[in-house]
Amino acid sequence: MRKRAISVAAVAAAVALVVTGCSSSGSGSSSSGSTLTYWASNQGTSLDNDKQVLTPVLDEFTKQTGVKVKLEVIGWNDLQTRIQTAVTSGQGPDVLNIGNTWAASLQATGAFLPYDDANMKAIGGSDKFVKTALETGGAPGKPVTSVPLYGLAYGLYYNKAMFTAAGLQPPATWEDLVADAKKLTNGTQYGFSLAAGSYTENVHFAFINSAQNGGEWFDSKGNPTFVSQANIDGIKRYLDLMQSDKVVATSNAQYDNGVQAVNDFATGKVAMILSQNNADASIVSNGMKNDQYGVVPFPAPADGKKIASFVAGINLSIFKNTKNKDAALKFVKYMTSEDVQSKLGKPYASLPVLNGAKPTFTDNAEEAATFQKIYNDMTKPLPLVAAEDQFENTVGKAMNDMFAKIATGGTVSDSDIKTALTNAQDQVKQSMGG
């Protein structure tokens, strides 16, 4: 559920076409008896599983409103292309799911309905949403063109038995985390596991560590500002878990997805991991019960900002040229209602995006409360700029290379990080035409 952003080049090529191709064509003032098309992203174990989960929820919407919903579940490998094609042709669904990091890029096409005051009121008002979650809906200063649907956040999972045996409490600061991880690293286990070969995981933690330092990756005009001391220090802190602290196995440089680190944790090879709350299913499937681990917010340095995650998850958008605007707004209101959020939270291991709503993804009350607090109060959106995907690609892959260097006996210095970030920034500027 941490998905790729729409490419800037594709968006730029699409803009000219959508200005005419996706003009509004009626508000659909009589929604009862109409049919909506809905593209849902793959959130469950398979496309068929999603259909099984969503069909009764959609049937209830039809029962309440008289509006039928034609569902199509689309895998993540295909969704980006399908949306790009719909944007350029003007032939898209009424409502669709997007990865929330796509929001600014898609907003820039002009193809999607802005949630202005009237449209936002029609779905229940902006106050119902978690503030930082709603901020992911588009570029700052403009009406959002997507609203949050499914929430996710990172947490620090720790093995309770290992911590108890070592006489340790879960870490509250970065300094505690490193000290604990060193005590928990021995000949048979490591203190920590990272997906150090995954550019998406790596860039997420470049972002979070920088945010804890007060750093930014783009300025207010959307220009990249990669080469700052806050960004360099944040990356160095993360790399040093493997490099100087030696609490992460060098083999983790080959872990190209988060599941591998989760499996190490669940099978007792490591004491701690950083993962989103949808890791629970993988942990349990490996035989670890949810009372055997605890979760705390990803800790910042003692003098840092208390940011523990970016705002992860899925948003809902409406194509501007829908002929069923009223029905589409009713559908978005329904899908973002507390009842539906509660129903879908368990099968999709998602956090509710609504203020005051209780998470249902786990029956572990303490874990649920921790993740909801992180999501509500300790998150920051990834850069809300059209070049966000280029940031992820360039910085994440540079970190892959740095971890690979460390794993093969090399050293990565501050100046090495600065050089890598300079190169990444130059690539992003070039892709932006600057």
Coordinates of N, CA and C in Angstrom, one line a residue, residues 53 64 72 89 105 153 195 230 238 240 300 312 385 434:
V53 N -14.8 -8.7 -0.2 CA -14.8 -7.8 0.9 C -15.8 -6.6 0.6
Q64 N -29.3 1.7 0.4 CA -29.6 3.0 1.1 C -29.9 4.1 0.1
E72 N -14.7 -2.4 -10.2 CA -13.6 -3.1 -10.8 C -12.4 -2.9 -9.9
S89 N -7.7 10.3 -22.1 CA -8.8 10.1 -23.0 C -10.1 10.7 -22.5
S105 N 0.3 15.2 -8.2 CA 0.5 15.0 -9.7 C -0.9 14.9 -10.4
A153 N 0.3 3.7 9.0 CA 1.4 4.5 9.7 C 2.5 3.5 10.1
A195 N 14.7 -3.1 5.6 CA 14.6 -3.5 4.2 C 15.5 -2.5 3.4
A230 N 20.1 18.9 7.5 CA 19.1 18.1 8.1 C 18.8 16.8 7.4
Y238 N 20.3 6.9 9.9 CA 19.7 5.6 9.5 C 20.7 4.7 9.0
D240 N 23.8 4.5 9.7 CA 24.7 4.0 10.8 C 24.2 2.9 11.6
A300 N 12.4 9.7 17.8 CA 13.2 10.8 17.3 C 14.4 11.0 18.2
A312 N 0.6 7.6 5.4 CA 0.5 6.6 4.4 C -0.9 6.2 4.2
V385 N 4.1 17.6 -4.0 CA 4.6 18.2 -5.2 C 4.5 17.2 -6.3
G434 N 14.2 21.9 -15.4 CA 15.0 23.0 -14.8 C 16.5 22.8 -14.9

